[in-house]
PDB file of N, CA and C in Angstrom:
ATOM      1  N   MET A 108     146.891 159.572 135.012  1.00  0.00           N
ATOM      2  CA  MET A 108     146.685 158.280 134.544  1.00  0.00           C
ATOM      3  C   MET A 108     147.984 157.505 134.334  1.00  0.00           C
ATOM      4  N   PRO A 109     148.427 156.913 135.405  1.00  0.00           N
ATOM      5  CA  PRO A 109     149.900 156.116 135.412  1.00  0.00           C
ATOM      6  C   PRO A 109     149.672 154.983 134.308  1.00  0.00           C
ATOM      7  N   ILE A 110     150.478 154.794 133.496  1.00  0.00           N
ATOM      8  CA  ILE A 110     150.394 153.632 132.582  1.00  0.00           C
ATOM      9  C   ILE A 110     151.579 152.579 133.275  1.00  0.00           C
ATOM     10  N   TYR A 111     151.194 151.398 133.569  1.00  0.00           N
ATOM     11  CA  TYR A 111     152.152 150.518 134.197  1.00  0.00           C
ATOM     12  C   TYR A 111     152.794 149.750 133.247  1.00  0.00           C
ATOM     13  N   LEU A 112     152.210 149.260 132.239  1.00  0.00           N
ATOM     14  CA  LEU A 112     152.831 148.178 131.195  1.00  0.00           C
ATOM     15  C   LEU A 112     152.195 148.388 130.041  1.00  0.00           C
ATOM     16  N   ARG A 113     152.867 148.002 129.133  1.00  0.00           N
ATOM     17  CA  ARG A 113     152.360 147.793 127.509  1.00  0.00           C
ATOM     18  C   ARG A 113     152.645 146.490 127.124  1.00  0.00           C
ATOM     19  N   THR A 114     151.704 145.515 126.823  1.00  0.00           N
ATOM     20  CA  THR A 114     151.782 144.190 126.408  1.00  0.00           C
ATOM     21  C   THR A 114     150.675 143.754 125.529  1.00  0.00           C
ATOM     22  N   ALA A 115     151.066 142.888 124.410  1.00  0.00           N
ATOM     23  CA  ALA A 115     150.136 142.479 123.586  1.00  0.00           C
ATOM     24  C   ALA A 115     149.381 143.629 122.847  1.00  0.00           C
ATOM     25  N   GLY A 116     149.847 144.961 122.566  1.00  0.00           N
ATOM     26  CA  GLY A 116     149.179 145.883 122.009  1.00  0.00           C
ATOM     27  C   GLY A 116     148.381 146.671 122.977  1.00  0.00           C
ATOM     28  N   TYR A 117     148.240 146.268 124.214  1.00  0.00           N
ATOM     29  CA  TYR A 117     147.519 147.004 125.072  1.00  0.00           C
ATOM     30  C   TYR A 117     148.226 147.710 126.270  1.00  0.00           C
ATOM     31  N   LYS A 118     147.521 149.069 126.736  1.00  0.00           N
ATOM     32  CA  LYS A 118     148.131 149.604 127.783  1.00  0.00           C
ATOM     33  C   LYS A 118     147.453 149.148 128.964  1.00  0.00           C
ATOM     34  N   ILE A 119     148.145 149.080 129.988  1.00  0.00           N
ATOM     35  CA  ILE A 119     147.738 148.409 131.431  1.00  0.00           C
ATOM     36  C   ILE A 119     148.054 149.796 132.363  1.00  0.00           C
ATOM     37  N   TYR A 120     146.743 150.348 132.911  1.00  0.00           N
ATOM     38  CA  TYR A 120     146.773 151.398 133.604  1.00  0.00           C
ATOM     39  C   TYR A 120     145.879 151.481 134.597  1.00  0.00           C
ATOM     40  N   PHE A 121     145.788 152.580 135.474  1.00  0.00           N
ATOM     41  CA  PHE A 121     144.775 152.790 136.354  1.00  0.00           C
ATOM     42  C   PHE A 121     144.786 154.449 136.504  1.00  0.00           C
ATOM     43  N   TRP A 122     143.577 154.789 136.884  1.00  0.00           N
ATOM     44  CA  TRP A 122     143.386 156.350 137.154  1.00  0.00           C
ATOM     45  C   TRP A 122     143.870 156.584 138.519  1.00  0.00           C
ATOM     46  N   SER A 123     144.537 157.696 138.687  1.00  0.00           N
ATOM     47  CA  SER A 123     145.226 157.946 139.893  1.00  0.00           C
ATOM     48  C   SER A 123     144.290 158.456 141.013  1.00  0.00           C
ATOM     49  N   ASN A 124     143.153 158.844 140.647  1.00  0.00           N
ATOM     50  CA  ASN A 124     142.115 159.271 141.605  1.00  0.00           C
ATOM     51  C   ASN A 124     141.160 158.129 142.073  1.00  0.00           C
ATOM     52  N   GLU A 125     141.521 156.842 142.015  1.00  0.00           N
ATOM     53  CA  GLU A 125     140.606 155.812 142.403  1.00  0.00           C
ATOM     54  C   GLU A 125     141.159 155.099 143.552  1.00  0.00           C
ATOM     55  N   SER A 126     141.785 155.755 144.403  1.00  0.00           N
ATOM     56  CA  SER A 126     142.270 155.215 145.868  1.00  0.00           C
ATOM     57  C   SER A 126     141.156 154.654 146.830  1.00  0.00           C
ATOM     58  N   ASP A 127     139.910 154.929 146.538  1.00  0.00           N
ATOM     59  CA  ASP A 127     138.856 154.430 147.338  1.00  0.00           C
ATOM     60  C   ASP A 127     138.244 153.073 146.759  1.00  0.00           C
ATOM     61  N   GLU A 128     138.755 152.573 145.757  1.00  0.00           N
ATOM     62  CA  GLU A 128     138.573 151.288 145.265  1.00  0.00           C
ATOM     63  C   GLU A 128     139.486 150.236 145.344  1.00  0.00           C
ATOM     64  N   ALA A 129     139.253 149.029 145.416  1.00  0.00           N
ATOM     65  CA  ALA A 129     140.123 147.790 145.489  1.00  0.00           C
ATOM     66  C   ALA A 129     141.060 148.023 144.390  1.00  0.00           C
ATOM     67  N   ILE A 130     142.247 147.428 144.447  1.00  0.00           N
ATOM     68  CA  ILE A 130     143.344 147.489 143.573  1.00  0.00           C
ATOM     69  C   ILE A 130     142.823 146.686 142.197  1.00  0.00           C
ATOM     70  N   HIS A 131     142.912 147.533 141.169  1.00  0.00           N
ATOM     71  CA  HIS A 131     142.540 146.954 139.837  1.00  0.00           C
ATOM     72  C   HIS A 131     143.508 147.792 138.718  1.00  0.00           C
ATOM     73  N   PHE A 132     143.231 147.437 137.357  1.00  0.00           N
ATOM     74  CA  PHE A 132     143.701 148.246 136.367  1.00  0.00           C
ATOM     75  C   PHE A 132     142.847 148.234 135.309  1.00  0.00           C
ATOM     76  N   HIS A 133     143.081 148.801 134.241  1.00  0.00           N
ATOM     77  CA  HIS A 133     142.250 149.026 133.208  1.00  0.00           C
ATOM     78  C   HIS A 133     143.080 148.732 131.782  1.00  0.00           C
ATOM     79  N   LEU A 134     142.291 148.374 130.916  1.00  0.00           N
ATOM     80  CA  LEU A 134     143.012 147.835 129.645  1.00  0.00           C
ATOM     81  C   LEU A 134     142.533 148.738 128.504  1.00  0.00           C
ATOM     82  N   THR A 135     143.500 149.130 127.431  1.00  0.00           N
ATOM     83  CA  THR A 135     143.063 149.767 126.312  1.00  0.00           C
ATOM     84  C   THR A 135     143.991 149.623 125.226  1.00  0.00           C
ATOM     85  N   LYS A 136     143.483 149.617 124.031  1.00  0.00           N
ATOM     86  CA  LYS A 136     144.343 149.530 122.827  1.00  0.00           C
ATOM     87  C   LYS A 136     144.809 151.024 122.511  1.00  0.00           C
ATOM     88  N   GLY A 137     143.849 151.820 122.747  1.00  0.00           N
ATOM     89  CA  GLY A 137     143.943 153.205 122.256  1.00  0.00           C
ATOM     90  C   GLY A 137     144.026 154.232 123.419  1.00  0.00           C
ATOM     91  N   ASN A 138     143.572 155.461 123.284  1.00  0.00           N
ATOM     92  CA  ASN A 138     143.452 156.392 124.328  1.00  0.00           C
ATOM     93  C   ASN A 138     142.513 156.008 125.554  1.00  0.00           C
ATOM     94  N   PRO A 139     142.788 156.181 126.668  1.00  0.00           N
ATOM     95  CA  PRO A 139     141.906 155.416 127.951  1.00  0.00           C
ATOM     96  C   PRO A 139     140.631 156.196 127.941  1.00  0.00           C
ATOM     97  N   THR A 140     139.658 155.550 128.175  1.00  0.00           N
ATOM     98  CA  THR A 140     138.289 156.146 128.094  1.00  0.00           C
ATOM     99  C   THR A 140     137.454 155.247 129.483  1.00  0.00           C
ATOM    100  N   LYS A 141     136.350 155.820 129.696  1.00  0.00           N
ATOM    101  CA  LYS A 141     135.573 155.306 130.783  1.00  0.00           C
ATOM    102  C   LYS A 141     135.001 154.067 130.474  1.00  0.00           C
ATOM    103  N   ASN A 142     135.087 153.498 129.215  1.00  0.00           N
ATOM    104  CA  ASN A 142     134.670 152.186 128.764  1.00  0.00           C
ATOM    105  C   ASN A 142     135.707 151.238 128.592  1.00  0.00           C
ATOM    106  N   ASP A 143     136.723 151.394 129.050  1.00  0.00           N
ATOM    107  CA  ASP A 143     137.975 150.534 128.932  1.00  0.00           C
ATOM    108  C   ASP A 143     137.497 149.199 129.911  1.00  0.00           C
ATOM    109  N   THR A 144     138.113 148.040 129.646  1.00  0.00           N
ATOM    110  CA  THR A 144     138.155 146.855 130.393  1.00  0.00           C
ATOM    111  C   THR A 144     138.783 147.120 131.792  1.00  0.00           C
ATOM    112  N   LYS A 145     138.042 146.563 132.912  1.00  0.00           N
ATOM    113  CA  LYS A 145     138.422 146.799 134.274  1.00  0.00           C
ATOM    114  C   LYS A 145     138.789 145.387 134.836  1.00  0.00           C
ATOM    115  N   VAL A 146     140.017 145.247 135.468  1.00  0.00           N
ATOM    116  CA  VAL A 146     140.313 143.990 135.923  1.00  0.00           C
ATOM    117  C   VAL A 146     140.878 144.185 137.386  1.00  0.00           C
ATOM    118  N   TRP A 147     140.148 143.256 138.343  1.00  0.00           N
ATOM    119  CA  TRP A 147     140.465 143.400 139.720  1.00  0.00           C
ATOM    120  C   TRP A 147     141.812 142.389 139.986  1.00  0.00           C
ATOM    121  N   VAL A 148     142.587 142.961 141.047  1.00  0.00           N
ATOM    122  CA  VAL A 148     143.852 142.329 141.208  1.00  0.00           C
ATOM    123  C   VAL A 148     143.512 141.601 142.674  1.00  0.00           C
ATOM    124  N   LEU A 149     143.626 140.261 142.687  1.00  0.00           N
ATOM    125  CA  LEU A 149     143.083 139.553 143.819  1.00  0.00           C
ATOM    126  C   LEU A 149     144.137 139.268 144.672  1.00  0.00           C
ATOM    127  N   SER A 150     144.025 139.154 145.984  1.00  0.00           N
ATOM    128  CA  SER A 150     144.984 138.810 147.111  1.00  0.00           C
ATOM    129  C   SER A 150     145.769 137.612 146.751  1.00  0.00           C
ATOM    130  N   ASN A 151     144.991 136.585 146.175  1.00  0.00           N
ATOM    131  CA  ASN A 151     145.767 135.288 145.853  1.00  0.00           C
ATOM    132  C   ASN A 151     146.822 135.246 144.868  1.00  0.00           C
ATOM    133  N   GLY A 152     146.929 136.397 144.102  1.00  0.00           N
ATOM    134  CA  GLY A 152     147.906 136.480 142.995  1.00  0.00           C
ATOM    135  C   GLY A 152     147.217 136.263 141.688  1.00  0.00           C
ATOM    136  N   SER A 153     145.871 136.306 141.729  1.00  0.00           N
ATOM    137  CA  SER A 153     145.347 136.104 140.376  1.00  0.00           C
ATOM    138  C   SER A 153     144.458 137.490 140.049  1.00  0.00           C
ATOM    139  N   PHE A 154     143.836 137.444 139.039  1.00  0.00           N
ATOM    140  CA  PHE A 154     143.116 138.597 138.449  1.00  0.00           C
ATOM    141  C   PHE A 154     141.670 138.066 137.981  1.00  0.00           C
ATOM    142  N   LYS A 155     140.766 139.120 138.032  1.00  0.00           N
ATOM    143  CA  LYS A 155     139.390 138.812 137.780  1.00  0.00           C
ATOM    144  C   LYS A 155     138.793 140.198 136.959  1.00  0.00           C
ATOM    145  N   PRO A 156     138.092 139.864 135.797  1.00  0.00           N
ATOM    146  CA  PRO A 156     137.693 141.032 135.208  1.00  0.00           C
ATOM    147  C   PRO A 156     136.313 141.480 135.997  1.00  0.00           C
ATOM    148  N   ALA A 157     136.391 142.871 136.124  1.00  0.00           N
ATOM    149  CA  ALA A 157     135.281 143.526 136.744  1.00  0.00           C
ATOM    150  C   ALA A 157     134.355 143.570 135.678  1.00  0.00           C
ATOM    151  N   HIS A 158     134.692 143.979 134.442  1.00  0.00           N
ATOM    152  CA  HIS A 158     133.759 143.980 133.264  1.00  0.00           C
ATOM    153  C   HIS A 158     134.667 144.068 132.158  1.00  0.00           C
ATOM    154  N   ASN A 159     134.005 143.748 130.983  1.00  0.00           N
ATOM    155  CA  ASN A 159     134.999 143.974 129.718  1.00  0.00           C
ATOM    156  C   ASN A 159     134.143 144.754 128.650  1.00  0.00           C
ATOM    157  N   LYS A 160     133.983 145.971 129.213  1.00  0.00           N
ATOM    158  CA  LYS A 160     133.349 146.966 128.243  1.00  0.00           C
ATOM    159  C   LYS A 160     134.158 147.269 126.913  1.00  0.00           C
ATOM    160  N   GLY A 161     135.541 147.044 127.346  1.00  0.00           N
ATOM    161  CA  GLY A 161     136.435 147.225 126.015  1.00  0.00           C
ATOM    162  C   GLY A 161     136.395 146.233 124.995  1.00  0.00           C
ATOM    163  N   ARG A 162     135.815 145.075 125.433  1.00  0.00           N
ATOM    164  CA  ARG A 162     135.563 143.931 124.290  1.00  0.00           C
ATOM    165  C   ARG A 162     136.765 143.274 124.026  1.00  0.00           C
ATOM    166  N   ILE A 163     137.772 143.053 124.980  1.00  0.00           N
ATOM    167  CA  ILE A 163     138.871 142.478 124.596  1.00  0.00           C
ATOM    168  C   ILE A 163     138.757 141.024 124.490  1.00  0.00           C
ATOM    169  N   PRO A 164     139.172 140.475 123.267  1.00  0.00           N
ATOM    170  CA  PRO A 164     138.983 138.904 123.311  1.00  0.00           C
ATOM    171  C   PRO A 164     139.577 138.090 124.388  1.00  0.00           C
ATOM    172  N   GLU A 165     139.000 137.043 124.785  1.00  0.00           N
ATOM    173  CA  GLU A 165     139.577 136.090 125.747  1.00  0.00           C
ATOM    174  C   GLU A 165     140.921 135.785 125.548  1.00  0.00           C
ATOM    175  N   LYS A 166     141.312 135.545 124.431  1.00  0.00           N
ATOM    176  CA  LYS A 166     142.723 135.107 124.171  1.00  0.00           C
ATOM    177  C   LYS A 166     143.734 136.227 124.260  1.00  0.00           C
ATOM    178  N   ASP A 167     143.465 137.699 124.165  1.00  0.00           N
ATOM    179  CA  ASP A 167     144.231 138.668 124.636  1.00  0.00           C
ATOM    180  C   ASP A 167     144.138 138.806 126.154  1.00  0.00           C
ATOM    181  N   LEU A 168     142.960 138.707 126.626  1.00  0.00           N
ATOM    182  CA  LEU A 168     142.879 138.766 128.063  1.00  0.00           C
ATOM    183  C   LEU A 168     143.831 137.763 128.763  1.00  0.00           C
ATOM    184  N   SER A 169     143.880 136.580 128.239  1.00  0.00           N
ATOM    185  CA  SER A 169     144.695 135.539 128.872  1.00  0.00           C
ATOM    186  C   SER A 169     146.141 136.101 128.482  1.00  0.00           C
ATOM    187  N   ARG A 170     146.573 136.385 127.617  1.00  0.00           N
ATOM    188  CA  ARG A 170     148.061 136.884 127.422  1.00  0.00           C
ATOM    189  C   ARG A 170     148.340 137.993 128.392  1.00  0.00           C
ATOM    190  N   ILE A 171     147.362 139.027 128.472  1.00  0.00           N
ATOM    191  CA  ILE A 171     147.622 140.260 129.461  1.00  0.00           C
ATOM    192  C   ILE A 171     147.806 139.740 130.805  1.00  0.00           C
ATOM    193  N   PHE A 172     147.016 138.692 131.366  1.00  0.00           N
ATOM    194  CA  PHE A 172     147.022 138.058 132.707  1.00  0.00           C
ATOM    195  C   PHE A 172     148.277 137.399 132.875  1.00  0.00           C
ATOM    196  N   SER A 173     148.770 136.678 131.864  1.00  0.00           N
ATOM    197  CA  SER A 173     150.086 135.956 132.089  1.00  0.00           C
ATOM    198  C   SER A 173     151.166 136.981 132.238  1.00  0.00           C
ATOM    199  N   ALA A 174     151.137 137.986 131.416  1.00  0.00           N
ATOM    200  CA  ALA A 174     152.316 139.266 131.514  1.00  0.00           C
ATOM    201  C   ALA A 174     152.142 139.960 132.888  1.00  0.00           C
ATOM    202  N   MET A 175     151.045 140.122 133.332  1.00  0.00           N
ATOM    203  CA  MET A 175     150.685 140.770 134.554  1.00  0.00           C
ATOM    204  C   MET A 175     151.213 139.746 135.850  1.00  0.00           C
ATOM    205  N   GLN A 176     151.037 138.572 135.671  1.00  0.00           N
ATOM    206  CA  GLN A 176     151.417 137.631 136.536  1.00  0.00           C
ATOM    207  C   GLN A 176     152.836 137.708 137.007  1.00  0.00           C
ATOM    208  N   ALA A 177     153.647 137.770 136.167  1.00  0.00           N
ATOM    209  CA  ALA A 177     155.009 138.111 136.213  1.00  0.00           C
ATOM    210  C   ALA A 177     155.406 139.463 137.101  1.00  0.00           C
ATOM    211  N   TYR A 178     154.558 140.315 137.074  1.00  0.00           N
ATOM    212  CA  TYR A 178     154.684 141.576 137.659  1.00  0.00           C
ATOM    213  C   TYR A 178     153.742 141.817 138.738  1.00  0.00           C
ATOM    214  N   TYR A 179     153.138 140.866 139.364  1.00  0.00           N
ATOM    215  CA  TYR A 179     152.095 141.081 140.228  1.00  0.00           C
ATOM    216  C   TYR A 179     152.519 141.962 141.446  1.00  0.00           C
ATOM    217  N   PHE A 180     153.568 141.632 142.088  1.00  0.00           N
ATOM    218  CA  PHE A 180     154.006 142.346 143.233  1.00  0.00           C
ATOM    219  C   PHE A 180     154.474 143.838 143.034  1.00  0.00           C
ATOM    220  N   ASP A 181     155.058 143.891 141.851  1.00  0.00           N
ATOM    221  CA  ASP A 181     155.525 145.092 141.316  1.00  0.00           C
ATOM    222  C   ASP A 181     154.433 145.988 141.018  1.00  0.00           C
ATOM    223  N   PHE A 182     153.286 145.424 140.477  1.00  0.00           N
ATOM    224  CA  PHE A 182     152.113 146.401 140.191  1.00  0.00           C
ATOM    225  C   PHE A 182     151.466 146.923 141.592  1.00  0.00           C
ATOM    226  N   ILE A 183     151.452 145.983 142.536  1.00  0.00           N
ATOM    227  CA  ILE A 183     150.927 146.409 143.686  1.00  0.00           C
ATOM    228  C   ILE A 183     151.785 147.607 144.375  1.00  0.00           C
ATOM    229  N   ASP A 184     153.153 147.460 144.374  1.00  0.00           N
ATOM    230  CA  ASP A 184     154.039 148.580 144.752  1.00  0.00           C
ATOM    231  C   ASP A 184     153.781 149.886 143.896  1.00  0.00           C
ATOM    232  N   PHE A 185     153.473 149.722 142.568  1.00  0.00           N
ATOM    233  CA  PHE A 185     153.079 150.773 141.868  1.00  0.00           C
ATOM    234  C   PHE A 185     151.932 151.467 142.031  1.00  0.00           C
ATOM    235  N   TRP A 186     150.942 150.800 142.529  1.00  0.00           N
ATOM    236  CA  TRP A 186     149.631 151.154 143.054  1.00  0.00           C
ATOM    237  C   TRP A 186     149.718 152.041 144.397  1.00  0.00           C
ATOM    238  N   LYS A 187     150.684 151.584 145.246  1.00  0.00           N
ATOM    239  CA  LYS A 187     150.902 152.004 146.612  1.00  0.00           C
ATOM    240  C   LYS A 187     151.607 153.351 146.344  1.00  0.00           C
ATOM    241  N   THR A 188     152.349 153.477 145.404  1.00  0.00           N
ATOM    242  CA  THR A 188     153.041 154.810 145.126  1.00  0.00           C
ATOM    243  C   THR A 188     152.055 155.884 144.776  1.00  0.00           C
ATOM    244  N   TYR A 189     151.055 155.566 144.114  1.00  0.00           N
ATOM    245  CA  TYR A 189     149.988 156.457 143.674  1.00  0.00           C
ATOM    246  C   TYR A 189     148.806 156.687 144.738  1.00  0.00           C
ATOM    247  N   HIS A 190     148.766 155.702 145.680  1.00  0.00           N
ATOM    248  CA  HIS A 190     147.626 155.835 146.629  1.00  0.00           C
ATOM    249  C   HIS A 190     147.990 155.815 148.078  1.00  0.00           C
ATOM    250  N   ASN A 191     149.084 156.527 148.349  1.00  0.00           N
ATOM    251  CA  ASN A 191     149.667 156.723 149.730  1.00  0.00           C
ATOM    252  C   ASN A 191     149.821 155.239 150.402  1.00  0.00           C
ATOM    253  N   GLY A 192     150.328 154.392 149.809  1.00  0.00           N
ATOM    254  CA  GLY A 192     150.608 153.010 150.592  1.00  0.00           C
ATOM    255  C   GLY A 192     149.279 152.347 150.782  1.00  0.00           C
ATOM    256  N   GLU A 193     148.069 152.734 150.357  1.00  0.00           N
ATOM    257  CA  GLU A 193     146.798 152.007 150.506  1.00  0.00           C
ATOM    258  C   GLU A 193     146.664 150.915 149.537  1.00  0.00           C
ATOM    259  N   VAL A 194     146.278 149.796 149.921  1.00  0.00           N
ATOM    260  CA  VAL A 194     145.926 148.695 149.026  1.00  0.00           C
ATOM    261  C   VAL A 194     144.675 147.963 149.649  1.00  0.00           C
ATOM    262  N   LYS A 195     143.612 147.882 148.862  1.00  0.00           N
ATOM    263  CA  LYS A 195     142.396 147.058 149.265  1.00  0.00           C
ATOM    264  C   LYS A 195     142.251 146.126 148.118  1.00  0.00           C
ATOM    265  N   PHE A 196     141.882 144.835 148.606  1.00  0.00           N
ATOM    266  CA  PHE A 196     141.752 143.869 147.564  1.00  0.00           C
ATOM    267  C   PHE A 196     140.247 143.519 147.289  1.00  0.00           C
ATOM    268  N   TYR A 197     139.867 143.197 146.152  1.00  0.00           N
ATOM    269  CA  TYR A 197     138.537 142.784 145.838  1.00  0.00           C
ATOM    270  C   TYR A 197     138.232 141.459 146.544  1.00  0.00           C
ATOM    271  N   ASN A 198     137.036 141.477 147.094  1.00  0.00           N
ATOM    272  CA  ASN A 198     136.703 140.139 147.717  1.00  0.00           C
ATOM    273  C   ASN A 198     135.671 139.293 146.945  1.00  0.00           C
TER     274      ASN A 198
END
């Protein structure tokens, strides 16, 4: 489980065995679980929540998305490192 970034008290990570899915990340304040919030990375440079099972407040999501915006291309490169250069975007 690679952790990409920590911001606003949250870990931003993905599971290394999710190469069959479109590029995304999960958010958690504690230890990662299957019920953490999942966010799609879109090809237009933005983000879209897949679900918010972690019940992260909108204010915090907004802060996290702003932080991730600055690292958008770096995150894609980080994903590629773990998934053999493969990147699929959510449509």
